[in-house]
Short mmCIF file of C-alpha atoms in Angstrom, two decimals:
data_model
loop_
_atom_site.label_atom_id
_atom_site.label_comp_id
_atom_site.label_asym_id
_atom_site.label_seq_id
_atom_site.Cartn_x
_atom_site.Cartn_y
_atom_site.Cartn_z
CA MET A 28 -52.10 43.51 -73.20
CA MET A 29 -48.72 44.69 -71.92
CA THR A 30 -47.64 43.57 -68.46
CA SER A 31 -46.54 46.34 -66.14
CA LEU A 32 -43.27 45.84 -64.32
CA CYS A 33 -43.72 46.07 -60.58
CA GLY A 34 -40.94 46.16 -58.02
CA THR A 35 -37.27 46.91 -58.55
CA PRO A 36 -34.80 44.87 -60.63
CA GLU A 37 -33.03 44.04 -57.38
CA GLN A 38 -36.21 42.52 -55.95
CA HIS A 39 -36.72 40.50 -59.13
CA ALA A 40 -33.12 39.21 -58.94
CA LEU A 41 -33.45 38.20 -55.28
CA PHE A 42 -36.76 36.41 -55.76
CA SER A 43 -35.53 34.60 -58.87
CA SER A 44 -32.69 33.12 -56.81
CA LEU A 45 -35.30 31.04 -54.97
CA LEU A 46 -35.94 29.02 -58.11
CA GLY A 47 -32.36 27.82 -58.54
CA PRO A 48 -32.54 24.96 -56.02
CA VAL A 49 -36.03 23.89 -57.21
CA ARG A 50 -34.90 23.81 -60.84
CA TRP A 51 -32.01 21.52 -59.99
CA GLN A 52 -34.07 19.27 -57.68
CA VAL A 53 -36.62 18.73 -60.44
CA LEU A 54 -33.85 17.94 -62.93
CA GLU A 55 -32.08 15.62 -60.50
CA PHE A 56 -35.28 13.65 -59.90
CA ALA A 57 -35.90 13.40 -63.64
CA PHE A 58 -32.36 12.13 -64.25
CA SER A 59 -32.48 9.60 -61.42
CA HIS A 60 -35.71 8.07 -62.80
CA HIS A 61 -34.86 8.46 -66.53
CA LEU A 62 -38.07 10.46 -66.78
CA PHE A 63 -37.13 12.21 -70.02
CA ASP A 64 -36.76 8.87 -71.81
CA HIS A 65 -40.55 8.46 -71.63
CA PHE A 66 -41.10 11.63 -73.61
CA GLU A 67 -38.87 11.33 -76.67
CA GLN A 68 -42.24 11.17 -78.44
CA HIS A 69 -45.59 12.44 -77.16
CA ASN A 70 -46.71 10.48 -74.11
CA SER A 71 -49.54 10.82 -71.62
CA VAL A 72 -49.36 11.38 -67.88
CA ASP A 73 -51.51 8.33 -67.19
CA VAL A 74 -49.25 5.93 -69.12
CA VAL A 75 -46.06 7.04 -67.37
CA ALA A 76 -47.75 7.24 -63.96
CA GLN A 77 -48.99 3.67 -64.33
CA GLN A 78 -45.53 2.40 -65.30
CA HIS A 79 -43.98 3.91 -62.17
CA HIS A 80 -46.97 3.48 -59.82
CA TRP A 81 -47.10 7.26 -59.37
CA ASP A 82 -50.02 9.60 -58.70
CA PRO A 83 -50.95 10.97 -62.18
CA GLU A 84 -52.20 14.27 -60.77
CA ARG A 85 -48.90 14.91 -58.97
CA LEU A 86 -46.88 13.75 -61.96
CA GLU A 87 -48.72 16.29 -64.09
CA LEU A 88 -47.58 19.01 -61.69
CA LEU A 89 -43.99 17.87 -62.10
CA LEU A 90 -44.25 17.76 -65.89
CA ASN A 91 -45.80 21.22 -65.91
CA ALA A 92 -42.72 22.43 -64.07
CA LEU A 93 -40.51 20.94 -66.79
CA VAL A 94 -42.64 22.75 -69.38
CA ALA A 95 -42.18 25.98 -67.40
CA MET A 96 -38.42 25.35 -67.57
CA ALA A 97 -38.79 25.12 -71.38
CA LEU A 98 -37.44 21.57 -71.41
CA MET A 99 -40.75 20.02 -72.50
CA SER A 100 -43.93 20.96 -74.35
CA LYS A 101 -47.53 20.20 -73.49
CA SER A 102 -50.36 19.69 -75.98
CA ASP A 103 -53.54 17.69 -76.52
CA TYR A 104 -51.27 14.76 -77.42
CA GLY A 105 -49.57 14.81 -74.04
CA TYR A 106 -46.03 15.86 -73.11
CA LYS A 107 -42.93 15.77 -75.28
CA LEU A 108 -39.29 16.63 -74.74
CA ASN A 109 -38.29 19.71 -76.74
CA ALA A 110 -36.08 18.60 -79.63
CA PRO A 111 -33.01 20.79 -78.93
CA TYR A 112 -32.70 19.19 -75.48
CA CYS A 113 -33.00 15.58 -76.66
CA PRO A 114 -29.23 14.99 -77.09
CA TYR A 115 -28.57 16.14 -73.52
CA LEU A 116 -31.52 14.68 -71.61
CA LEU A 117 -32.10 11.27 -73.22
CA SER A 118 -30.03 8.69 -71.36
CA HIS A 119 -29.16 6.70 -74.49
CA SER A 120 -27.61 9.73 -76.20
CA ALA A 121 -23.83 9.99 -76.53
CA GLN A 122 -24.15 13.64 -75.43
CA TYR A 123 -26.27 12.85 -72.35
CA LEU A 124 -25.55 15.31 -69.53
CA GLY A 125 -27.42 13.63 -66.68
CA ASP A 126 -24.36 11.91 -65.18
CA THR A 127 -22.22 15.01 -65.68
CA LEU A 128 -24.66 17.41 -64.04
CA THR A 129 -25.38 15.03 -61.17
CA HIS A 130 -21.66 14.72 -60.47
CA LEU A 131 -21.06 18.47 -60.67
CA ALA A 132 -24.04 19.18 -58.39
CA ARG A 133 -22.30 17.28 -55.61
CA VAL A 134 -19.26 19.57 -55.74
CA LYS A 135 -21.16 22.79 -56.47
CA SER A 136 -23.60 22.74 -53.56
CA ILE A 137 -23.24 23.37 -49.85
CA SER A 138 -25.69 23.89 -47.02
CA PRO A 139 -25.82 26.97 -44.78
CA ALA A 140 -24.51 24.75 -41.98
CA GLY A 141 -21.64 23.68 -44.25
CA ILE A 142 -20.79 27.31 -44.99
CA HIS A 143 -20.84 28.07 -41.26
CA ASP A 144 -18.50 25.16 -40.51
CA SER A 145 -16.09 26.16 -43.28
CA LEU A 146 -15.70 29.64 -41.78
CA GLN A 147 -14.72 28.34 -38.36
CA LEU A 148 -11.18 28.06 -37.07
CA PRO A 149 -9.50 25.64 -37.06
CA HIS A 150 -10.64 24.41 -40.47
CA GLN A 151 -12.15 20.95 -40.65
CA SER A 152 -10.59 18.63 -43.25
CA ALA A 153 -12.79 15.55 -42.84
CA THR A 154 -15.31 16.26 -45.61
CA GLU A 155 -16.40 14.78 -48.92
CA LEU A 156 -15.27 18.00 -50.64
CA ASN A 157 -11.66 17.74 -49.45
CA MET A 158 -9.93 17.85 -52.84
CA ARG A 159 -6.51 17.44 -51.27
CA ASN A 160 -7.48 13.93 -50.24
CA THR A 161 -6.59 11.30 -52.86
CA GLN A 162 -9.73 9.37 -51.96
CA PHE A 163 -11.82 12.25 -53.33
CA TRP A 164 -10.27 11.83 -56.79
CA GLN A 165 -10.57 8.05 -56.72
CA GLN A 166 -14.31 8.43 -56.13
CA ALA A 167 -14.62 11.23 -58.70
CA THR A 168 -13.28 9.36 -61.73
CA THR A 169 -16.70 8.19 -62.96
CA GLY A 170 -18.20 11.67 -62.70
CA LEU A 171 -15.14 13.23 -64.32
CA GLN A 172 -15.32 10.76 -67.18
CA ALA A 173 -18.92 11.76 -67.87
CA PHE A 174 -17.96 15.45 -67.83
CA HIS A 175 -14.94 14.88 -70.06
CA ARG A 176 -16.90 12.76 -72.54
CA SER A 177 -19.98 14.93 -72.80
CA VAL A 178 -18.73 18.50 -72.82
CA ARG A 179 -15.01 19.11 -72.15
CA ASN A 180 -13.34 16.87 -74.72
CA PRO A 181 -15.57 17.99 -77.61
CA ILE A 182 -14.06 21.45 -77.02
CA LEU A 183 -10.45 20.22 -76.87
CA LEU A 184 -10.38 17.65 -79.66
CA PRO A 185 -10.90 20.06 -82.60
CA VAL A 186 -7.95 22.09 -81.29
CA LEU A 187 -5.75 19.00 -81.00
CA GLY A 188 -6.72 17.98 -84.52
CA THR A 189 -5.03 21.10 -85.93
CA LEU A 190 -1.61 20.27 -84.45
CA GLN A 191 1.27 19.25 -86.68
CA GLY A 192 1.84 15.50 -86.44
CA TRP A 193 -1.70 14.71 -85.34
CA ASP A 194 -2.39 12.47 -88.33
CA THR A 195 0.82 10.46 -87.93
CA GLY A 196 0.68 10.23 -84.13
CA LEU A 197 2.12 12.20 -81.22
CA THR A 198 3.65 11.30 -77.88
CA ILE A 199 1.29 12.92 -75.39
CA LEU A 200 1.19 13.57 -71.64
CA ASP A 201 -2.30 14.00 -70.16
CA PHE A 202 -1.32 15.94 -67.04
CA GLY A 203 -3.67 15.33 -64.11
CA ALA A 204 -5.99 13.34 -66.38
CA GLY A 205 -8.76 12.46 -63.91
CA SER A 206 -10.19 9.87 -66.31
CA LEU A 207 -9.30 7.73 -69.32
CA GLN A 208 -11.69 9.61 -71.56
CA LEU A 209 -9.32 12.08 -73.24
CA ALA A 210 -6.78 9.35 -73.98
CA GLN A 211 -9.48 7.13 -75.47
CA ASP A 212 -11.01 9.96 -77.48
CA ILE A 213 -7.59 10.92 -78.85
CA LEU A 214 -6.87 7.33 -79.89
CA ASN A 215 -10.25 7.14 -81.63
CA CYS A 216 -9.22 10.15 -83.72
CA SER A 217 -5.50 9.44 -84.07
CA PRO A 218 -4.72 5.76 -83.33
CA GLN A 219 -0.97 6.23 -83.80
CA CYS A 220 -0.65 8.41 -80.69
CA GLU A 221 1.14 7.22 -77.55
CA ILE A 222 -0.41 8.66 -74.39
CA THR A 223 0.93 8.82 -70.84
CA ILE A 224 -1.55 9.54 -68.07
CA PHE A 225 -0.04 11.40 -65.12
CA ASP A 226 -2.14 11.36 -61.96
CA LEU A 227 -2.02 10.55 -58.27
CA PRO A 228 -0.93 6.93 -57.58
CA PRO A 229 -4.35 5.69 -56.36
CA CYS A 230 -6.01 7.30 -59.38
CA CYS A 231 -3.56 5.69 -61.81
CA GLU A 232 -4.20 2.33 -60.19
CA HIS A 233 -7.95 2.81 -60.44
CA LEU A 234 -7.77 3.92 -64.07
CA SER A 235 -5.45 1.07 -64.94
CA GLN A 236 -7.92 -1.43 -63.48
CA GLN A 237 -10.73 0.29 -65.36
CA LEU A 238 -8.84 -0.06 -68.62
CA LEU A 239 -8.33 -3.77 -67.99
CA ALA A 240 -12.00 -4.23 -67.10
CA GLU A 241 -13.10 -2.58 -70.35
CA ASN A 242 -11.06 -5.12 -72.37
CA LYS A 243 -9.84 -2.36 -74.66
CA PRO A 244 -6.38 -2.30 -76.28
CA ALA A 245 -4.12 -0.60 -73.75
CA SER A 246 -0.74 -0.71 -75.48
CA ALA A 247 -0.94 2.99 -76.43
CA ILE A 248 -1.90 4.18 -72.91
CA HIS A 249 0.71 4.30 -70.18
CA PHE A 250 0.49 5.43 -66.56
CA LEU A 251 2.88 7.65 -64.66
CA PRO A 252 1.78 7.91 -60.99
CA GLY A 253 2.96 10.86 -58.96
CA ASP A 254 2.20 14.17 -57.26
CA MET A 255 2.59 17.26 -59.45
CA ASN A 256 4.30 19.03 -56.55
CA GLU A 257 6.98 16.37 -56.13
CA ALA A 258 7.32 14.21 -59.24
CA HIS A 259 9.15 14.48 -62.52
CA PHE A 260 6.96 14.05 -65.54
CA GLY A 261 9.08 11.83 -67.78
CA GLY A 262 9.19 12.57 -71.47
CA PRO A 263 10.13 14.11 -73.71
CA TYR A 264 6.63 14.52 -75.17
CA GLN A 265 5.51 16.19 -78.35
CA LEU A 266 2.30 17.39 -76.69
CA ILE A 267 1.43 18.03 -73.03
CA ILE A 268 -2.17 18.79 -72.07
CA ALA A 269 -3.07 20.29 -68.69
CA ALA A 270 -6.84 20.62 -68.71
CA MET A 271 -8.39 21.84 -65.47
CA SER A 272 -5.61 20.30 -63.39
CA LEU A 273 -3.08 22.99 -62.46
CA TYR A 274 -5.12 24.24 -59.48
CA PHE A 275 -3.22 21.97 -57.13
CA ALA A 276 0.28 23.13 -57.99
CA LYS A 277 1.68 24.66 -54.82
CA ASP A 278 4.18 26.60 -56.90
CA LEU A 279 2.68 27.16 -60.36
CA ASN A 280 5.90 28.57 -61.83
CA GLN A 281 7.96 25.59 -60.71
CA CYS A 282 5.33 23.14 -61.93
CA ILE A 283 5.18 24.72 -65.39
CA ASN A 284 8.99 24.85 -65.53
CA GLN A 285 9.06 21.09 -65.00
CA ILE A 286 6.32 20.55 -67.56
CA TRP A 287 8.35 22.64 -70.04
CA GLN A 288 11.43 20.50 -69.39
CA ALA A 289 9.36 17.39 -70.21
CA LEU A 290 8.34 18.91 -73.57
CA GLU A 291 10.57 18.07 -76.51
CA PRO A 292 11.94 20.89 -78.73
CA GLY A 293 9.23 21.91 -81.17
CA GLY A 294 6.57 20.45 -78.88
CA THR A 295 3.28 22.03 -77.79
CA PHE A 296 1.83 22.67 -74.35
CA ILE A 297 -1.92 23.24 -74.00
CA SER A 298 -3.56 24.67 -70.89
CA PHE A 299 -7.33 24.76 -70.45
CA HIS A 300 -8.46 26.55 -67.29
CA GLU A 301 -10.73 29.35 -66.13
CA SER A 302 -9.19 32.81 -65.67
CA LEU A 303 -10.54 34.93 -62.83
CA ASN A 304 -10.22 38.70 -62.73
CA THR A 305 -7.64 40.04 -60.27
CA ALA A 306 -10.33 40.83 -57.70
CA ARG A 307 -11.48 37.18 -57.93
CA THR A 308 -15.12 38.26 -58.35
CA GLN A 309 -15.77 37.24 -61.99
CA PRO A 310 -16.73 35.24 -64.04
CA ALA A 311 -19.77 34.55 -61.87
CA PHE A 312 -20.17 30.92 -62.98
CA HIS A 313 -16.74 30.03 -61.58
CA ILE A 314 -16.95 32.22 -58.48
CA LEU A 315 -20.28 30.72 -57.44
CA GLY A 316 -19.69 27.23 -58.79
CA ARG A 317 -16.32 26.87 -57.09
CA LEU A 318 -17.43 28.41 -53.78
CA PRO A 319 -18.37 25.12 -52.01
CA ALA A 320 -15.03 23.52 -52.95
CA GLU A 321 -13.01 26.64 -52.15
CA LEU A 322 -14.67 27.14 -48.77
CA VAL A 323 -13.38 23.68 -47.86
CA ASN A 324 -10.01 23.70 -49.68
CA GLY A 325 -9.10 27.38 -49.89
CA PRO A 326 -8.65 29.31 -53.18
CA LEU A 327 -8.20 27.01 -56.18
CA SER A 328 -9.07 28.89 -59.36
CA LEU A 329 -6.36 30.51 -61.46
CA GLU A 330 -6.28 34.21 -62.24
CA ALA A 331 -5.98 35.66 -65.72
CA GLY A 332 -2.36 35.82 -66.84
CA GLN A 333 -0.95 33.41 -64.24
CA VAL A 334 -0.29 30.54 -66.62
CA GLU A 335 0.88 32.85 -69.40
CA ALA A 336 3.41 34.56 -67.10
CA ALA A 337 4.84 31.20 -66.01
CA LEU A 338 5.14 30.11 -69.63
CA GLU A 339 6.73 33.37 -70.78
CA ALA A 340 9.55 32.77 -68.31
CA ASN A 341 10.46 29.75 -70.44
CA THR A 342 10.63 31.86 -73.63
CA PRO A 343 8.22 29.92 -75.84
CA ALA A 344 8.54 30.31 -79.58
CA ASN A 345 4.84 31.10 -79.77
CA LEU A 346 2.20 31.76 -77.09
CA ARG A 347 -1.51 32.26 -77.73
CA SER A 348 -4.44 32.74 -75.35
CA LEU A 349 -7.98 32.18 -76.55
CA PRO A 350 -10.97 33.03 -74.30
CA LEU A 351 -13.84 30.59 -74.83
CA GLN A 352 -17.45 30.79 -73.69
CA THR A 353 -18.31 27.23 -72.69
CA PRO A 354 -21.46 25.69 -71.13
CA PHE A 355 -19.50 25.53 -67.86
CA GLY A 356 -18.33 29.14 -67.85
CA GLU A 357 -15.69 31.23 -69.59
CA MET A 358 -12.42 29.34 -70.05
CA THR A 359 -9.01 30.24 -71.44
CA LEU A 360 -7.25 27.97 -73.91
CA ILE A 361 -3.50 28.61 -73.95
CA ILE A 362 -1.23 27.14 -76.62
CA ALA A 363 2.52 27.45 -76.13
CA GLU A 364 5.10 26.10 -78.59
CA LYS A 365 8.64 25.26 -77.57
CA SER A 366 11.43 26.44 -79.83
CA ILE A 367 12.90 23.66 -81.97
CA ASN A 368 16.36 25.03 -81.17
CA THR A 369 15.99 24.70 -77.38
#
């Protein structure tokens, strides 16, 4: 029997927005208790409830919600995680997204009271979302590492692998790195590379201590502490990567000019950022996802063409822009090559 559509599409859209917070709260609970790990194979409500000292009837309600979200299946054998989601929801998986999503949820959510406060004058700066505070980035390194490992770097690494000199090793600047993950992933693929991490001084100190604590060879990873609005970036480098870091350049043109100066002739600069339309109303994922941070810090996201225009002023030998649909919204990958005769 066909179901008749009642109400307007606008009503359907407004009512469906109510489910967004519930969906995330259910996921967050499941991540925090490693609930999905119990259901890699079929498992019963009673067994899991007994292990956690939970009410089996209420647990069944929760699991039914996960079935409704199409993350799990229910049968006479019990509940089971749907196979396509296993890599992302099982905590022992290398592609596990629980840490990444939990970190991002903290910077992509804000209460009505928080919105109200952000609209008041004068603006309040004492907040956990103040991204102009170095302490924010010190505390964010673990969450950023999970994001970089699970979903960002797998997009970047195949691109890097096509660059000339990749097999024999490149001198690389990871500009505004945020974590050690890209440097470590690059060295796993191309051990001959030499990588300099440029980040705020407290972040470099934190990452340096992390590298020591991991007891991993550190001779190929160097640290250059500084502020992108004040510092010089050393070099020359054969490859400079600015991935989701240029938001905090007070003068984007000047910052890219300095990056270009740090690039050796024949070198490559790679930018990986979102590109908003000129009205700053699309893509929706970035407009909505960045809203909590931007209400606190002011506009951060880059507009389409901004990075390209700054690069064109330096007359690159080749400049390409590639729009990419990623799990975290539409991004633009920009590859600029410096003339060997510069």
